Tab-separated table of C-alpha atoms in Angstrom:
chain	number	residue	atom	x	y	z
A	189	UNK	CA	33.418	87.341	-28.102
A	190	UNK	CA	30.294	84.777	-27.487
A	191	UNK	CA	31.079	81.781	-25.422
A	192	UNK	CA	33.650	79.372	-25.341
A	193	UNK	CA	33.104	75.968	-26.390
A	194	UNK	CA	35.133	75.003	-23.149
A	195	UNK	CA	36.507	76.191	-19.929
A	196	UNK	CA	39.657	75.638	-18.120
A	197	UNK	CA	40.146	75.504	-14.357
A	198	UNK	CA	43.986	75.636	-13.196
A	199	UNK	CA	44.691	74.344	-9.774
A	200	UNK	CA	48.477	74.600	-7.827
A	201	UNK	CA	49.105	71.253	-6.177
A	202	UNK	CA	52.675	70.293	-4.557
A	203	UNK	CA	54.764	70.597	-7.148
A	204	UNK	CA	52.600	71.743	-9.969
A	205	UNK	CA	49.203	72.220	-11.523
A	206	UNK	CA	46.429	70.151	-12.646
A	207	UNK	CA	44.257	71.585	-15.737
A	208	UNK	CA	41.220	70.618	-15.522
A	209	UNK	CA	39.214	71.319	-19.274
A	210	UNK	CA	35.245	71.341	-19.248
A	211	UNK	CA	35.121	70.761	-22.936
A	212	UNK	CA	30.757	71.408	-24.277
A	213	UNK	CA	32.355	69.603	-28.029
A	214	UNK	CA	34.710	66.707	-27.984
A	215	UNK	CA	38.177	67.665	-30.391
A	216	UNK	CA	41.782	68.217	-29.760
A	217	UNK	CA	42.948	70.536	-27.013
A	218	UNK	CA	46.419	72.015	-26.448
A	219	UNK	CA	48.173	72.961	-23.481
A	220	UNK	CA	51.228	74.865	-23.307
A	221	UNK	CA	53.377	75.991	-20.309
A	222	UNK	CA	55.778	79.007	-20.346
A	223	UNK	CA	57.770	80.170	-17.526
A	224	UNK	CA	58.427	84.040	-16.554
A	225	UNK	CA	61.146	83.920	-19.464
A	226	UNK	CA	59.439	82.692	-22.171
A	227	UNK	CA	60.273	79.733	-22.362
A	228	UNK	CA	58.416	76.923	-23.390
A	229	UNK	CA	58.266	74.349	-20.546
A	230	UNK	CA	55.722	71.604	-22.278
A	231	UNK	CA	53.739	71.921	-25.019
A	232	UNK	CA	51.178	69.156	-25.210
A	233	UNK	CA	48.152	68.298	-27.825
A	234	UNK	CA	45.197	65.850	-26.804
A	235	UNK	CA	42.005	64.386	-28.201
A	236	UNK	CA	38.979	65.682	-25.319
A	237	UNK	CA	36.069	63.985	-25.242
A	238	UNK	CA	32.618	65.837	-24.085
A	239	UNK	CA	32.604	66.530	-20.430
A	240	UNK	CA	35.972	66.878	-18.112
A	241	UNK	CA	39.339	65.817	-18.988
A	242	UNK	CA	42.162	66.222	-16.349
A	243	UNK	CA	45.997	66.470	-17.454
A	244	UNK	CA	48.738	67.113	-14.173
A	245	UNK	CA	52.012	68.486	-15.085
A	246	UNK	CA	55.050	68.637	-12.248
A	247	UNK	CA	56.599	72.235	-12.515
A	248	UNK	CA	59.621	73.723	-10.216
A	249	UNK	CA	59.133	76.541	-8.242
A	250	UNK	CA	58.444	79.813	-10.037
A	251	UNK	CA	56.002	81.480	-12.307
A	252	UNK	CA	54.492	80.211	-15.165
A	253	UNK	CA	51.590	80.994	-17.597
A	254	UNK	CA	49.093	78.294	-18.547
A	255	UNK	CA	47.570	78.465	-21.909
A	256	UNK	CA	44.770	76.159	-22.855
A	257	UNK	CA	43.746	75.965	-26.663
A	258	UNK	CA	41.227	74.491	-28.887
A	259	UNK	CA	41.099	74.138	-32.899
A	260	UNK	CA	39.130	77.185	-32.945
A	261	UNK	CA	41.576	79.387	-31.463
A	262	UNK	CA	39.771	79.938	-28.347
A	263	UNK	CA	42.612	80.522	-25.545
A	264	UNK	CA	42.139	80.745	-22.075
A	265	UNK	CA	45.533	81.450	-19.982
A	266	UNK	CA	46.646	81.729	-16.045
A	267	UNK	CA	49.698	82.665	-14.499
A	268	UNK	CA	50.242	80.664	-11.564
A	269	UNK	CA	53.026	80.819	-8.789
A	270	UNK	CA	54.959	77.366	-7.758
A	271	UNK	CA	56.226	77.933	-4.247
């Protein structure tokens, strides 16, 4: 596949992550958080301008997968570890 219109950097902070989306077109983004499960934890949709847009989300400890979405079904996804 040719590139992305955006990229997504996932950083652990105390008690959480921060997503931080590098977005090259402005449109709506989605975010959605499942833990080892499958469940859904949070599912949120946003409007992302051009450039960075930074959305922090409190999680408890455990692991999780962090999938970040655009309109044109481009997915990137993490698992991170909350310790």
């Amino acid at each position: 596949k040719g590139q992305y219109s955006f990229n997504a950097g996932i950083i652990n902070v105390p008690d959480g992550v921060t997503v931080n989306i590098f977005n090259n077109k402005s449109g709506t983004m989605n975010v959605q958080i499942v833990d080892i499960m499958g469940r859904k934890i949070k599912t949120e949709s946003f409007y992302a301008g051009l450039g960075t847009t930074s959305k922090s989300y409190s999680l408890l400890k455990g692991i999780y997968i962090i999938q970040v979405s655009n309109n044109n079904n481009e997915i990137i996804s993490n698992k991170v570890i909350i310790k």
